[in-house]
């Protein structure tokens, strides 16, 4: 007997929900609808309806996917009461995540996947967590790099000690916009919250929540969205972490530069590079770093983070596992770190 398909709705039909699937350079699937429409997705999920507050977004989605949509100008999901829904995917603008998540939980939907950041503040995320526990729902946050086989490989090898003893991490997120984001709240809404959250997430994932030592925020004018956020953290085991999230660049770059006592690992949107200590060919009596490729490093064709999170949702839904790699509790701590940067920099 085939397992029951997971009845799914998609709220928000923009870039990450659908449109990025048209990017010829991205590895597919690279959107929520891309996964749901893939052969694997169709085998495990039943797409019911796409929802958006803008009629033009609904029309564009229907043209692209030939699937049913409904415009919800007021954002209300009341018309869905009584509908059998297993999974709600929330891919709306960040400041509306909490609004839609609360509605889904109150309606009795037990599985919810929310785009990052989960909410605009720690208090909002804690409110959502309290409601989630009360209604016995499960919430995933789409920090998809946690599900990328290459990042997973680095984390596991660090944990095993196969890459040496961790000493430092430098996380960089550089964007092309000179003044990105919109200030939705007193805690901003610029590159730190909307792009840097991925870097903060990976830092927490690799070393757990570190202590903020120093922070600096640069703004073009008072009370405007930041153009740069710079922070220095330290873990209990004295691992030093530098975070640099900046706009005003003529390129996009996401990178973790990880140093251990014997190796260096660069994890970035340009790929992964590994270096290990060997006797130096430049200086007698010294050691230098030499590039190498681990034999068991995941092959590019096996690496798709979007499929990873949906596979976990499928396994949790069918009782095959209880593990949730990107939970709401984790994201409360991520938001706490982000808010601490804003506060300390004032």
Tab-separated table of C-alpha atoms in Angstrom:
chain	number	residue	atom	x	y	z
A	1	UNK	CA	0.000	0.000	0.000
A	2	UNK	CA	1.421	3.376	-1.022
A	3	UNK	CA	1.900	5.996	1.737
A	4	UNK	CA	-0.658	8.796	1.853
A	5	UNK	CA	0.381	11.870	-0.102
A	6	UNK	CA	0.860	15.024	1.980
A	7	UNK	CA	-1.882	17.529	1.129
A	8	UNK	CA	-0.100	20.860	0.662
A	9	UNK	CA	-0.907	24.549	0.208
A	10	UNK	CA	1.585	27.252	-0.787
A	11	UNK	CA	1.091	30.750	0.646
A	12	UNK	CA	3.058	33.382	-1.266
A	13	UNK	CA	3.842	32.777	-4.937
A	14	UNK	CA	6.916	34.929	-5.495
A	15	UNK	CA	10.647	34.302	-5.995
A	16	UNK	CA	11.470	31.492	-3.562
A	17	UNK	CA	8.052	29.932	-3.989
A	18	UNK	CA	8.131	29.750	-7.749
A	19	UNK	CA	9.896	32.305	-9.943
A	20	UNK	CA	13.523	31.327	-9.264
A	21	UNK	CA	12.807	28.029	-11.009
A	22	UNK	CA	13.097	30.025	-14.254
A	23	UNK	CA	16.734	30.930	-13.487
A	24	UNK	CA	18.719	28.856	-16.014
A	25	UNK	CA	21.846	28.788	-13.825
A	26	UNK	CA	20.377	27.433	-10.595
A	27	UNK	CA	20.436	23.757	-9.690
A	28	UNK	CA	16.893	22.431	-9.873
A	29	UNK	CA	14.640	22.214	-8.014
A	30	UNK	CA	15.408	25.535	-6.345
A	31	UNK	CA	11.945	26.651	-5.235
A	32	UNK	CA	9.090	25.214	-3.201
A	33	UNK	CA	6.928	24.640	-6.259
A	34	UNK	CA	9.911	23.198	-8.073
A	35	UNK	CA	10.136	20.462	-5.429
A	36	UNK	CA	6.388	19.840	-5.364
A	37	UNK	CA	6.304	19.555	-9.173
A	38	UNK	CA	9.350	17.306	-9.432
A	39	UNK	CA	8.824	13.549	-9.998
A	40	UNK	CA	9.841	12.915	-6.370
A	41	UNK	CA	7.567	15.705	-5.108
A	42	UNK	CA	4.556	14.474	-7.049
A	43	UNK	CA	5.061	11.009	-5.581
A	44	UNK	CA	4.895	12.266	-1.972
A	45	UNK	CA	2.948	15.555	-1.976
A	46	UNK	CA	-0.469	16.526	-3.299
A	47	UNK	CA	-0.557	20.208	-4.244
A	48	UNK	CA	-3.959	21.674	-3.392
A	49	UNK	CA	-3.769	25.426	-3.874
A	50	UNK	CA	-1.481	28.429	-4.284
A	51	UNK	CA	-2.359	31.634	-2.418
A	52	UNK	CA	-1.164	35.217	-2.755
A	53	UNK	CA	-2.443	38.675	-1.833
A	54	UNK	CA	-1.690	39.945	-5.363
A	55	UNK	CA	-3.855	38.761	-8.286
A	56	UNK	CA	-0.969	39.318	-10.705
A	57	UNK	CA	1.175	36.858	-8.707
A	58	UNK	CA	-1.609	34.276	-8.920
A	59	UNK	CA	-1.921	34.767	-12.677
A	60	UNK	CA	1.828	34.443	-13.193
A	61	UNK	CA	1.914	31.272	-11.090
A	62	UNK	CA	-0.960	29.691	-13.008
A	63	UNK	CA	0.750	30.468	-16.299
A	64	UNK	CA	4.011	28.914	-15.113
A	65	UNK	CA	2.642	25.810	-13.381
A	66	UNK	CA	-0.905	25.305	-14.682
A	67	UNK	CA	-2.080	24.882	-11.101
A	68	UNK	CA	-4.994	26.376	-9.172
A	69	UNK	CA	-4.562	29.598	-7.169
A	70	UNK	CA	-6.661	32.026	-5.163
A	71	UNK	CA	-6.095	35.707	-4.444
A	72	UNK	CA	-6.423	36.687	-0.761
A	73	UNK	CA	-6.206	40.514	-0.668
A	74	UNK	CA	-6.932	40.667	3.071
A	75	UNK	CA	-4.620	37.746	3.893
A	76	UNK	CA	-7.410	35.781	5.544
A	77	UNK	CA	-7.361	31.992	5.342
A	78	UNK	CA	-10.806	31.567	6.890
A	79	UNK	CA	-12.243	30.127	3.681
A	80	UNK	CA	-9.987	27.084	4.166
A	81	UNK	CA	-11.651	26.061	7.453
A	82	UNK	CA	-12.703	22.446	7.192
A	83	UNK	CA	-10.282	21.705	4.349
A	84	UNK	CA	-8.014	18.733	4.920
A	85	UNK	CA	-4.498	20.222	4.800
A	86	UNK	CA	-1.369	18.432	6.041
A	87	UNK	CA	1.323	20.984	5.178
A	88	UNK	CA	1.312	24.764	4.738
A	89	UNK	CA	4.324	26.444	3.132
A	90	UNK	CA	4.668	30.147	3.993
A	91	UNK	CA	6.786	32.035	1.453
A	92	UNK	CA	5.312	35.517	1.863
A	93	UNK	CA	7.234	38.731	2.742
A	94	UNK	CA	9.086	38.364	6.058
A	95	UNK	CA	6.903	40.706	8.089
A	96	UNK	CA	3.816	38.565	7.317
A	97	UNK	CA	5.247	35.174	8.342
A	98	UNK	CA	3.940	35.346	11.894
A	99	UNK	CA	0.480	36.471	10.718
A	100	UNK	CA	0.049	33.521	8.347
A	101	UNK	CA	1.684	30.965	10.657
A	102	UNK	CA	-0.720	31.816	13.469
A	103	UNK	CA	-3.686	31.336	11.148
A	104	UNK	CA	-2.373	27.964	9.957
A	105	UNK	CA	-1.785	26.705	13.498
A	106	UNK	CA	-5.237	27.859	14.649
A	107	UNK	CA	-6.777	26.045	11.676
A	108	UNK	CA	-5.216	22.791	12.867
A	109	UNK	CA	-2.534	22.390	10.200
A	110	UNK	CA	0.107	20.205	11.862
A	111	UNK	CA	3.088	20.702	9.528
A	112	UNK	CA	4.254	24.195	8.566
A	113	UNK	CA	7.342	25.238	6.588
A	114	UNK	CA	8.247	28.936	6.881
A	115	UNK	CA	10.788	30.939	4.910
A	116	UNK	CA	13.500	32.733	6.878
A	117	UNK	CA	13.473	34.808	8.976
A	118	UNK	CA	10.658	33.034	10.789
A	119	UNK	CA	9.463	36.312	12.360
A	120	UNK	CA	10.759	39.856	12.650
A	121	UNK	CA	11.649	39.570	16.340
A	122	UNK	CA	12.431	37.159	19.161
A	123	UNK	CA	9.165	37.999	20.884
A	124	UNK	CA	7.223	37.105	17.741
A	125	UNK	CA	9.045	33.784	17.404
A	126	UNK	CA	8.431	32.934	21.069
A	127	UNK	CA	4.726	33.698	20.667
A	128	UNK	CA	4.648	31.356	17.679
A	129	UNK	CA	6.498	28.642	19.598
A	130	UNK	CA	4.019	28.861	22.468
A	131	UNK	CA	1.073	28.488	20.085
A	132	UNK	CA	2.819	25.675	18.212
A	133	UNK	CA	3.294	23.666	21.418
A	134	UNK	CA	-0.296	24.294	22.500
A	135	UNK	CA	-1.662	22.979	19.190
A	136	UNK	CA	0.952	20.204	18.821
A	137	UNK	CA	2.139	21.466	15.445
A	138	UNK	CA	5.555	21.082	13.832
A	139	UNK	CA	7.332	24.059	12.268
A	140	UNK	CA	10.367	23.990	9.980
A	141	UNK	CA	12.307	27.101	8.957
A	142	UNK	CA	13.815	27.014	5.476
A	143	UNK	CA	17.482	27.447	6.356
A	144	UNK	CA	18.170	25.108	3.487
A	145	UNK	CA	21.973	24.923	3.844
A	146	UNK	CA	21.448	22.678	6.880
A	147	UNK	CA	20.161	20.117	4.384
A	148	UNK	CA	22.892	20.583	1.796
A	149	UNK	CA	25.039	17.407	1.664
A	150	UNK	CA	28.256	19.447	1.355
A	151	UNK	CA	27.589	21.540	4.471
A	152	UNK	CA	26.404	18.432	6.288
A	153	UNK	CA	29.668	16.701	5.378
A	154	UNK	CA	31.767	19.551	6.811
A	155	UNK	CA	29.767	19.609	10.045
A	156	UNK	CA	30.064	15.855	10.581
A	157	UNK	CA	33.779	15.778	9.772
A	158	UNK	CA	34.406	18.643	12.222
A	159	UNK	CA	32.415	16.824	14.875
A	160	UNK	CA	34.432	13.646	14.353
A	161	UNK	CA	37.708	15.594	14.523
A	162	UNK	CA	38.718	14.507	11.021
A	163	UNK	CA	39.377	18.105	9.960
A	164	UNK	CA	41.338	19.078	13.049
A	165	UNK	CA	40.450	21.110	16.131
A	166	UNK	CA	38.242	24.100	15.280
A	167	UNK	CA	39.881	27.486	15.929
A	168	UNK	CA	37.982	30.187	14.035
A	169	UNK	CA	35.209	30.961	11.554
A	170	UNK	CA	34.838	34.044	9.384
A	171	UNK	CA	31.367	34.349	7.874
A	172	UNK	CA	30.812	36.845	5.048
A	173	UNK	CA	27.587	37.778	3.299
A	174	UNK	CA	28.031	40.506	0.691
A	175	UNK	CA	25.205	41.796	-1.492
A	176	UNK	CA	25.039	44.138	-4.461
A	177	UNK	CA	22.268	46.440	-3.212
A	178	UNK	CA	23.608	49.659	-1.686
A	179	UNK	CA	20.760	49.930	0.792
A	180	UNK	CA	19.012	46.534	0.878
A	181	UNK	CA	15.926	45.567	2.801
A	182	UNK	CA	13.100	47.478	4.403
A	183	UNK	CA	13.005	48.563	8.041
A	184	UNK	CA	9.989	46.606	9.202
A	185	UNK	CA	10.687	46.972	12.917
A	186	UNK	CA	12.921	48.663	15.459
A	187	UNK	CA	15.409	45.854	14.883
A	188	UNK	CA	15.792	46.774	11.239
A	189	UNK	CA	15.121	44.468	8.355
A	190	UNK	CA	18.194	44.962	6.210
A	191	UNK	CA	20.963	42.577	5.118
A	192	UNK	CA	21.655	41.193	8.612
A	193	UNK	CA	18.126	39.926	9.205
A	194	UNK	CA	17.269	38.919	5.652
A	195	UNK	CA	20.584	37.654	4.236
A	196	UNK	CA	22.918	37.390	7.209
A	197	UNK	CA	20.452	35.131	8.990
A	198	UNK	CA	21.762	32.231	6.854
A	199	UNK	CA	25.303	32.831	8.112
A	200	UNK	CA	24.175	33.184	11.736
A	201	UNK	CA	22.188	29.972	11.309
A	202	UNK	CA	25.214	28.026	10.085
A	203	UNK	CA	27.351	29.391	12.935
A	204	UNK	CA	24.774	28.160	15.474
A	205	UNK	CA	24.480	24.857	13.631
A	206	UNK	CA	28.227	24.262	13.654
A	207	UNK	CA	29.205	25.487	17.142
A	208	UNK	CA	25.892	26.185	18.957
A	209	UNK	CA	25.007	29.667	20.160
A	210	UNK	CA	28.190	31.750	20.687
A	211	UNK	CA	28.590	34.785	22.966
A	212	UNK	CA	28.619	38.209	21.323
A	213	UNK	CA	31.748	40.160	22.279
A	214	UNK	CA	31.573	43.208	20.027
A	215	UNK	CA	29.270	44.564	17.307
A	216	UNK	CA	29.079	47.466	14.884
A	217	UNK	CA	26.248	48.599	12.636
A	218	UNK	CA	26.732	51.128	9.824
A	219	UNK	CA	23.742	53.125	8.575
A	220	UNK	CA	23.671	55.829	5.852
A	221	UNK	CA	21.481	57.933	8.128
A	222	UNK	CA	19.884	57.654	11.557
A	223	UNK	CA	17.101	55.054	11.877
A	224	UNK	CA	17.642	53.784	8.324
A	225	UNK	CA	18.307	50.167	7.381
A	226	UNK	CA	21.941	49.172	7.931
A	227	UNK	CA	24.407	48.901	5.079
A	228	UNK	CA	26.826	46.823	7.159
A	229	UNK	CA	26.712	44.654	10.259
A	230	UNK	CA	29.971	43.466	11.802
A	231	UNK	CA	30.173	41.224	14.872
A	232	UNK	CA	32.736	39.285	16.869
A	233	UNK	CA	31.628	36.181	18.792
A	234	UNK	CA	33.351	33.592	20.954
A	235	UNK	CA	32.275	30.112	22.034
A	236	UNK	CA	32.828	28.482	25.420
A	237	UNK	CA	35.695	26.509	23.865
A	238	UNK	CA	37.314	29.784	22.654
A	239	UNK	CA	36.448	29.403	18.976
A	240	UNK	CA	36.560	32.924	17.526
A	241	UNK	CA	33.867	33.951	15.029
A	242	UNK	CA	33.694	37.042	12.850
A	243	UNK	CA	30.498	37.931	10.979
A	244	UNK	CA	30.513	40.556	8.218
A	245	UNK	CA	27.230	41.270	6.429
A	246	UNK	CA	27.391	44.160	3.968
A	247	UNK	CA	25.627	45.740	1.021
A	248	UNK	CA	27.161	48.123	-1.479
A	249	UNK	CA	29.096	45.424	-3.353
A	250	UNK	CA	29.063	44.795	-7.089
A	251	UNK	CA	28.549	41.069	-6.504
A	252	UNK	CA	26.871	38.531	-4.255
A	253	UNK	CA	29.081	36.408	-2.019
A	254	UNK	CA	28.206	33.965	0.764
A	255	UNK	CA	31.160	32.317	2.473
A	256	UNK	CA	32.305	30.543	5.613
A	257	UNK	CA	36.085	30.478	6.018
A	258	UNK	CA	36.782	27.805	8.644
A	259	UNK	CA	40.201	27.290	10.234
A	260	UNK	CA	41.236	24.382	12.431
A	261	UNK	CA	44.684	23.694	13.877
A	262	UNK	CA	45.630	21.698	10.770
A	263	UNK	CA	43.177	22.548	7.969
A	264	UNK	CA	41.199	25.300	6.263
A	265	UNK	CA	37.766	24.792	4.719
A	266	UNK	CA	36.002	27.370	2.570
A	267	UNK	CA	32.270	26.854	2.131
A	268	UNK	CA	30.708	29.306	-0.309
A	269	UNK	CA	28.229	29.826	-3.101
A	270	UNK	CA	31.219	29.408	-5.425
A	271	UNK	CA	31.929	25.918	-4.095
A	272	UNK	CA	33.934	24.198	-1.359
A	273	UNK	CA	37.724	24.176	-1.035
A	274	UNK	CA	39.788	22.079	1.372
A	275	UNK	CA	43.362	22.761	2.497
A	276	UNK	CA	45.573	20.710	4.831
A	277	UNK	CA	48.907	21.226	6.523
A	278	UNK	CA	51.948	19.771	4.721
A	279	UNK	CA	55.705	20.405	4.875
A	280	UNK	CA	56.297	23.764	3.188
A	281	UNK	CA	57.910	23.990	-0.250
A	282	UNK	CA	58.534	27.690	0.329
A	283	UNK	CA	60.166	27.865	3.761
A	284	UNK	CA	62.461	25.268	5.293
A	285	UNK	CA	61.232	23.986	8.616
A	286	UNK	CA	57.724	25.428	8.126
A	287	UNK	CA	54.399	23.896	7.150
A	288	UNK	CA	51.988	25.325	4.573
A	289	UNK	CA	48.425	24.670	3.457
A	290	UNK	CA	47.922	22.556	0.332
A	291	UNK	CA	44.646	22.021	-1.511
A	292	UNK	CA	43.095	18.546	-1.582
A	293	UNK	CA	39.711	16.939	-2.263
A	294	UNK	CA	38.308	14.500	0.343
A	295	UNK	CA	37.485	11.177	-1.319
A	296	UNK	CA	34.073	10.942	0.321
A	297	UNK	CA	32.994	14.554	-0.300
A	298	UNK	CA	29.474	14.597	-1.830
A	299	UNK	CA	29.341	14.794	-5.606
A	300	UNK	CA	27.630	17.930	-7.025
A	301	UNK	CA	24.822	15.944	-8.613
A	302	UNK	CA	23.800	14.578	-5.194
A	303	UNK	CA	23.670	18.002	-3.524
A	304	UNK	CA	20.238	19.617	-3.361
A	305	UNK	CA	19.223	21.343	-0.144
A	306	UNK	CA	15.627	21.995	-1.187
A	307	UNK	CA	14.949	18.297	-1.625
A	308	UNK	CA	16.618	17.627	1.725
A	309	UNK	CA	14.186	19.606	3.871
A	310	UNK	CA	11.160	18.164	2.067
A	311	UNK	CA	12.465	14.632	2.523
A	312	UNK	CA	12.674	15.297	6.263
A	313	UNK	CA	9.125	16.690	6.319
A	314	UNK	CA	7.929	13.560	4.524
A	315	UNK	CA	9.731	11.282	6.986
A	316	UNK	CA	8.386	13.129	10.035
A	317	UNK	CA	4.851	13.126	8.623
A	318	UNK	CA	4.922	9.350	8.106
A	319	UNK	CA	6.549	8.666	11.485
A	320	UNK	CA	9.838	7.486	9.988
A	321	UNK	CA	11.837	9.934	12.141
A	322	UNK	CA	11.329	12.611	14.773
A	323	UNK	CA	14.474	14.555	13.881
A	324	UNK	CA	13.964	18.148	12.704
A	325	UNK	CA	17.171	19.812	11.526
A	326	UNK	CA	15.759	23.369	11.270
A	327	UNK	CA	13.314	23.884	14.122
A	328	UNK	CA	11.606	26.980	15.488
A	329	UNK	CA	13.514	26.667	18.789
A	330	UNK	CA	16.803	26.950	16.873
A	331	UNK	CA	15.525	30.034	15.097
A	332	UNK	CA	14.588	31.758	18.341
A	333	UNK	CA	18.262	31.556	19.302
A	334	UNK	CA	19.303	32.820	15.856
A	335	UNK	CA	17.057	35.856	16.243
A	336	UNK	CA	18.453	36.411	19.752
A	337	UNK	CA	21.961	36.622	18.286
A	338	UNK	CA	20.823	39.014	15.553
A	339	UNK	CA	18.967	41.260	17.980
A	340	UNK	CA	21.999	41.307	20.305
A	341	UNK	CA	24.074	42.722	17.415
A	342	UNK	CA	21.554	45.517	16.833
A	343	UNK	CA	21.374	46.326	20.547
A	344	UNK	CA	25.095	46.315	21.294
A	345	UNK	CA	25.892	48.500	18.288
A	346	UNK	CA	23.652	51.365	19.468
